[in-house]
Amino acid sequence: MACDDDLFKIDWVENPDTAYLYSLARPELNLLSAFDFISRVPIRIESPNATGKWDMVLDTQDNELVFLLPEAMGIPGSRARILPLGDVEFDEVRRAPSDTTLYVATEPVPVEVGNVYIIQTRQQSGYYGQVCVYYGKFEPLEQDPVAGRLTFLFDVSPVCNSRKLYPPKN
């Protein structure tokens, strides 16, 4: 290791990917209804109040798809939050806003195809014992409220507590 190497530097590249979720309102059991943005994977929810390693769940309310955070489902203590940004370009969103009053934790957030959302993940231990939340962005690409299905584009920064949504320049 050279003298100027940073032990805490995380090498990463932007890595947008797509995922899909099914609404909790569907009658089938154990569908992929929640998403873990830290691990970048959909999660099966076995019961509506299940705790675990997920940040957001898809549900149907008044025949429309909505995002719910753990606190909106009555699960206290999660730091997961969503911020709807509206009709902006996914690639142009470079930083998560720092005004925490803008983020939603306890209310349903309507799914809007073409709109971009910021996600603040649940709290997790990071490298070197740090307590971290991670920030990412996602954009619904296709929704089918009748079938209870959503496809979305997402990317997440792997840097603990960093609101930057792009990698550092080398």
PDB file of C-alpha atoms in Angstrom:
ATOM      1  CA  MET A   1       0.000   0.000   0.000  1.00  0.00           C
ATOM      2  CA  ALA A   2       1.349   3.404  -0.924  1.00  0.00           C
ATOM      3  CA  CYS A   3       1.450   6.259   1.573  1.00  0.00           C
ATOM      4  CA  ASP A   4      -1.284   8.151  -0.249  1.00  0.00           C
ATOM      5  CA  ASP A   5      -3.730   5.210  -0.489  1.00  0.00           C
ATOM      6  CA  ASP A   6      -6.999   5.820   1.337  1.00  0.00           C
ATOM      7  CA  LEU A   7      -8.125   2.879   3.482  1.00  0.00           C
ATOM      8  CA  PHE A   8     -11.704   4.144   3.406  1.00  0.00           C
ATOM      9  CA  LYS A   9     -11.919   4.730  -0.348  1.00  0.00           C
ATOM     10  CA  ILE A  10     -14.466   2.509  -2.068  1.00  0.00           C
ATOM     11  CA  ASP A  11     -13.915   1.871  -5.744  1.00  0.00           C
ATOM     12  CA  TRP A  12     -17.184   1.837  -7.618  1.00  0.00           C
ATOM     13  CA  VAL A  13     -18.740   2.560 -10.957  1.00  0.00           C
ATOM     14  CA  GLU A  14     -22.269   3.527 -11.806  1.00  0.00           C
ATOM     15  CA  ASN A  15     -24.183   0.311 -12.282  1.00  0.00           C
ATOM     16  CA  PRO A  16     -27.844   0.936 -13.149  1.00  0.00           C
ATOM     17  CA  ASP A  17     -29.934  -2.218 -13.252  1.00  0.00           C
ATOM     18  CA  THR A  18     -33.594  -3.160 -13.521  1.00  0.00           C
ATOM     19  CA  ALA A  19     -35.737  -5.128 -11.097  1.00  0.00           C
ATOM     20  CA  TYR A  20     -39.371  -6.040 -10.718  1.00  0.00           C
ATOM     21  CA  LEU A  21     -41.725  -6.308  -7.759  1.00  0.00           C
ATOM     22  CA  TYR A  22     -45.208  -7.678  -7.165  1.00  0.00           C
ATOM     23  CA  SER A  23     -47.809  -5.960  -5.011  1.00  0.00           C
ATOM     24  CA  LEU A  24     -48.463  -7.289  -1.519  1.00  0.00           C
ATOM     25  CA  ALA A  25     -52.147  -7.206  -2.487  1.00  0.00           C
ATOM     26  CA  ARG A  26     -51.751 -10.128  -4.902  1.00  0.00           C
ATOM     27  CA  PRO A  27     -53.305 -13.347  -3.579  1.00  0.00           C
ATOM     28  CA  GLU A  28     -50.226 -15.531  -4.151  1.00  0.00           C
ATOM     29  CA  LEU A  29     -47.922 -16.069  -1.191  1.00  0.00           C
ATOM     30  CA  ASN A  30     -44.201 -15.318  -1.071  1.00  0.00           C
ATOM     31  CA  LEU A  31     -43.916 -13.077  -4.110  1.00  0.00           C
ATOM     32  CA  LEU A  32     -41.008 -10.673  -4.550  1.00  0.00           C
ATOM     33  CA  SER A  33     -42.730  -7.614  -3.054  1.00  0.00           C
ATOM     34  CA  ALA A  34     -39.907  -5.794  -1.238  1.00  0.00           C
ATOM     35  CA  PHE A  35     -36.553  -4.465  -2.354  1.00  0.00           C
ATOM     36  CA  ASP A  36     -33.203  -4.412  -0.580  1.00  0.00           C
ATOM     37  CA  PHE A  37     -31.299  -1.528  -2.145  1.00  0.00           C
ATOM     38  CA  ILE A  38     -28.100  -2.302  -0.201  1.00  0.00           C
ATOM     39  CA  SER A  39     -27.817  -5.813  -1.651  1.00  0.00           C
ATOM     40  CA  ARG A  40     -29.608  -4.770  -4.858  1.00  0.00           C
ATOM     41  CA  VAL A  41     -32.120  -7.644  -4.752  1.00  0.00           C
ATOM     42  CA  PRO A  42     -35.898  -8.164  -4.518  1.00  0.00           C
ATOM     43  CA  ILE A  43     -37.104  -9.872  -1.328  1.00  0.00           C
ATOM     44  CA  ARG A  44     -40.003 -12.210  -0.605  1.00  0.00           C
ATOM     45  CA  ILE A  45     -42.317 -10.912   2.119  1.00  0.00           C
ATOM     46  CA  GLU A  46     -43.974 -13.761   3.967  1.00  0.00           C
ATOM     47  CA  SER A  47     -46.299 -11.534   5.998  1.00  0.00           C
ATOM     48  CA  PRO A  48     -47.166  -7.823   5.703  1.00  0.00           C
ATOM     49  CA  ASN A  49     -45.489  -6.960   9.023  1.00  0.00           C
ATOM     50  CA  ALA A  50     -42.339  -9.006   8.410  1.00  0.00           C
ATOM     51  CA  THR A  51     -39.181  -7.252   9.441  1.00  0.00           C
ATOM     52  CA  GLY A  52     -35.936  -7.886   7.694  1.00  0.00           C
ATOM     53  CA  LYS A  53     -33.416  -6.577   5.287  1.00  0.00           C
ATOM     54  CA  TRP A  54     -35.545  -4.537   2.940  1.00  0.00           C
ATOM     55  CA  ASP A  55     -36.074  -0.836   2.331  1.00  0.00           C
ATOM     56  CA  MET A  56     -39.290  -0.552   0.332  1.00  0.00           C
ATOM     57  CA  VAL A  57     -42.324  -2.686  -0.470  1.00  0.00           C
ATOM     58  CA  LEU A  58     -44.830  -2.445  -3.317  1.00  0.00           C
ATOM     59  CA  ASP A  59     -48.523  -2.460  -2.424  1.00  0.00           C
ATOM     60  CA  THR A  60     -51.875  -1.608  -3.998  1.00  0.00           C
ATOM     61  CA  GLN A  61     -54.145   1.032  -2.481  1.00  0.00           C
ATOM     62  CA  ASP A  62     -57.322   2.312  -4.156  1.00  0.00           C
ATOM     63  CA  ASN A  63     -56.427   0.280  -7.286  1.00  0.00           C
ATOM     64  CA  GLU A  64     -53.091   2.106  -7.641  1.00  0.00           C
ATOM     65  CA  LEU A  65     -49.556   0.887  -6.940  1.00  0.00           C
ATOM     66  CA  VAL A  66     -47.743   2.585  -4.050  1.00  0.00           C
ATOM     67  CA  PHE A  67     -44.376   2.316  -2.336  1.00  0.00           C
ATOM     68  CA  LEU A  68     -44.388   1.702   1.403  1.00  0.00           C
ATOM     69  CA  LEU A  69     -41.476   1.999   3.803  1.00  0.00           C
ATOM     70  CA  PRO A  70     -41.169  -0.150   6.947  1.00  0.00           C
ATOM     71  CA  GLU A  71     -42.537   2.642   9.178  1.00  0.00           C
ATOM     72  CA  ALA A  72     -45.578   3.030   6.903  1.00  0.00           C
ATOM     73  CA  MET A  73     -46.271  -0.648   7.587  1.00  0.00           C
ATOM     74  CA  GLY A  74     -46.035  -0.176  11.347  1.00  0.00           C
ATOM     75  CA  ILE A  75     -42.459  -1.454  11.668  1.00  0.00           C
ATOM     76  CA  PRO A  76     -40.653   1.125  13.834  1.00  0.00           C
ATOM     77  CA  GLY A  77     -37.001   2.093  13.808  1.00  0.00           C
ATOM     78  CA  SER A  78     -36.109   1.911  10.132  1.00  0.00           C
ATOM     79  CA  ARG A  79     -34.193   4.825   8.627  1.00  0.00           C
ATOM     80  CA  ALA A  80     -35.482   3.997   5.118  1.00  0.00           C
ATOM     81  CA  ARG A  81     -37.012   7.002   3.369  1.00  0.00           C
ATOM     82  CA  ILE A  82     -38.203   7.915  -0.150  1.00  0.00           C
ATOM     83  CA  LEU A  83     -38.123  11.288  -1.843  1.00  0.00           C
ATOM     84  CA  PRO A  84     -40.171  11.703  -5.041  1.00  0.00           C
ATOM     85  CA  LEU A  85     -38.263  14.043  -7.373  1.00  0.00           C
ATOM     86  CA  GLY A  86     -40.791  14.123 -10.203  1.00  0.00           C
ATOM     87  CA  ASP A  87     -40.192  14.143 -13.925  1.00  0.00           C
ATOM     88  CA  VAL A  88     -36.401  14.460 -14.148  1.00  0.00           C
ATOM     89  CA  GLU A  89     -33.827  12.485 -16.109  1.00  0.00           C
ATOM     90  CA  PHE A  90     -32.427   9.489 -14.194  1.00  0.00           C
ATOM     91  CA  ASP A  91     -28.848  10.198 -15.296  1.00  0.00           C
ATOM     92  CA  GLU A  92     -29.088  13.852 -14.265  1.00  0.00           C
ATOM     93  CA  VAL A  93     -29.795  13.045 -10.613  1.00  0.00           C
ATOM     94  CA  ARG A  94     -26.306  13.250  -9.093  1.00  0.00           C
ATOM     95  CA  ARG A  95     -26.935  13.893  -5.388  1.00  0.00           C
ATOM     96  CA  ALA A  96     -29.576  13.027  -2.790  1.00  0.00           C
ATOM     97  CA  PRO A  97     -30.990  16.191  -1.213  1.00  0.00           C
ATOM     98  CA  SER A  98     -29.876  16.828   2.368  1.00  0.00           C
ATOM     99  CA  ASP A  99     -33.189  18.303   3.579  1.00  0.00           C
ATOM    100  CA  THR A 100     -34.561  15.324   5.506  1.00  0.00           C
ATOM    101  CA  THR A 101     -37.993  16.948   5.871  1.00  0.00           C
ATOM    102  CA  LEU A 102     -38.589  16.260   2.164  1.00  0.00           C
ATOM    103  CA  TYR A 103     -38.304  12.477   2.555  1.00  0.00           C
ATOM    104  CA  VAL A 104     -41.333  10.254   3.237  1.00  0.00           C
ATOM    105  CA  ALA A 105     -41.293   7.419   5.794  1.00  0.00           C
ATOM    106  CA  THR A 106     -44.812   6.897   7.112  1.00  0.00           C
ATOM    107  CA  GLU A 107     -47.113   7.573   4.136  1.00  0.00           C
ATOM    108  CA  PRO A 108     -47.751   5.660   0.903  1.00  0.00           C
ATOM    109  CA  VAL A 109     -45.860   7.093  -2.079  1.00  0.00           C
ATOM    110  CA  PRO A 110     -47.705   6.767  -5.425  1.00  0.00           C
ATOM    111  CA  VAL A 111     -45.874   4.982  -8.238  1.00  0.00           C
ATOM    112  CA  GLU A 112     -45.432   7.310 -11.208  1.00  0.00           C
ATOM    113  CA  VAL A 113     -43.827   5.862 -14.345  1.00  0.00           C
ATOM    114  CA  GLY A 114     -41.110   8.180 -15.636  1.00  0.00           C
ATOM    115  CA  ASN A 115     -40.603   9.947 -12.301  1.00  0.00           C
ATOM    116  CA  VAL A 116     -37.362   9.556 -10.359  1.00  0.00           C
ATOM    117  CA  TYR A 117     -37.229   8.811  -6.630  1.00  0.00           C
ATOM    118  CA  ILE A 118     -34.389   8.998  -4.119  1.00  0.00           C
ATOM    119  CA  ILE A 119     -34.054   6.172  -1.616  1.00  0.00           C
ATOM    120  CA  GLN A 120     -32.322   6.407   1.739  1.00  0.00           C
ATOM    121  CA  THR A 121     -31.810   2.839   2.928  1.00  0.00           C
ATOM    122  CA  ARG A 122     -32.309   1.327   6.337  1.00  0.00           C
ATOM    123  CA  GLN A 123     -29.384   1.584   8.729  1.00  0.00           C
ATOM    124  CA  GLN A 124     -26.654  -1.042   8.487  1.00  0.00           C
ATOM    125  CA  SER A 125     -23.128  -1.533   9.715  1.00  0.00           C
ATOM    126  CA  GLY A 126     -20.592  -0.520   7.116  1.00  0.00           C
ATOM    127  CA  TYR A 127     -16.900  -1.141   6.770  1.00  0.00           C
ATOM    128  CA  TYR A 128     -14.810  -0.539   9.877  1.00  0.00           C
ATOM    129  CA  GLY A 129     -17.873  -0.632  12.147  1.00  0.00           C
ATOM    130  CA  GLN A 130     -19.483   2.566  10.884  1.00  0.00           C
ATOM    131  CA  VAL A 131     -23.260   2.938  11.132  1.00  0.00           C
ATOM    132  CA  CYS A 132     -24.443   3.678   7.608  1.00  0.00           C
ATOM    133  CA  VAL A 133     -27.355   4.518   5.407  1.00  0.00           C
ATOM    134  CA  TYR A 134     -26.902   4.412   1.652  1.00  0.00           C
ATOM    135  CA  TYR A 135     -28.485   6.591  -0.988  1.00  0.00           C
ATOM    136  CA  GLY A 136     -29.733   5.593  -4.388  1.00  0.00           C
ATOM    137  CA  LYS A 137     -32.181   6.535  -7.080  1.00  0.00           C
ATOM    138  CA  PHE A 138     -34.828   4.614  -8.952  1.00  0.00           C
ATOM    139  CA  GLU A 139     -37.310   5.177 -11.758  1.00  0.00           C
ATOM    140  CA  PRO A 140     -40.455   3.128 -12.440  1.00  0.00           C
ATOM    141  CA  LEU A 141     -40.342   1.981 -16.081  1.00  0.00           C
ATOM    142  CA  GLU A 142     -43.534  -0.084 -16.387  1.00  0.00           C
ATOM    143  CA  GLN A 143     -46.428  -0.649 -14.040  1.00  0.00           C
ATOM    144  CA  ASP A 144     -49.508  -2.824 -14.247  1.00  0.00           C
ATOM    145  CA  PRO A 145     -51.816  -1.976 -11.325  1.00  0.00           C
ATOM    146  CA  VAL A 146     -54.308  -4.705 -12.307  1.00  0.00           C
ATOM    147  CA  ALA A 147     -51.629  -7.422 -12.314  1.00  0.00           C
ATOM    148  CA  GLY A 148     -49.838  -5.749  -9.387  1.00  0.00           C
ATOM    149  CA  ARG A 149     -46.444  -5.655 -11.068  1.00  0.00           C
ATOM    150  CA  LEU A 150     -43.748  -2.979 -11.378  1.00  0.00           C
ATOM    151  CA  THR A 151     -40.457  -2.854 -13.279  1.00  0.00           C
ATOM    152  CA  PHE A 152     -37.969  -0.166 -12.294  1.00  0.00           C
ATOM    153  CA  LEU A 153     -34.456   1.088 -12.988  1.00  0.00           C
ATOM    154  CA  PHE A 154     -32.191   1.715  -9.992  1.00  0.00           C
ATOM    155  CA  ASP A 155     -28.665   2.459  -8.838  1.00  0.00           C
ATOM    156  CA  VAL A 156     -27.220   2.828  -5.333  1.00  0.00           C
ATOM    157  CA  SER A 157     -24.012   4.326  -4.008  1.00  0.00           C
ATOM    158  CA  PRO A 158     -21.938   1.850  -1.987  1.00  0.00           C
ATOM    159  CA  VAL A 159     -20.378   4.697   0.023  1.00  0.00           C
ATOM    160  CA  CYS A 160     -21.532   4.930   3.649  1.00  0.00           C
ATOM    161  CA  ASN A 161     -23.634   8.049   4.383  1.00  0.00           C
ATOM    162  CA  SER A 162     -22.679   9.706   1.079  1.00  0.00           C
ATOM    163  CA  ARG A 163     -25.391  11.607  -0.775  1.00  0.00           C
ATOM    164  CA  LYS A 164     -23.330  11.522  -3.994  1.00  0.00           C
ATOM    165  CA  LEU A 165     -24.952   9.279  -6.567  1.00  0.00           C
ATOM    166  CA  TYR A 166     -21.950   9.089  -8.861  1.00  0.00           C
ATOM    167  CA  PRO A 167     -18.467   7.606  -8.393  1.00  0.00           C
ATOM    168  CA  PRO A 168     -15.452   9.793  -7.659  1.00  0.00           C
ATOM    169  CA  LYS A 169     -13.143  10.640 -10.514  1.00  0.00           C
ATOM    170  CA  ASN A 170      -9.896   8.719 -10.493  1.00  0.00           C
TER     171      ASN A 170
END
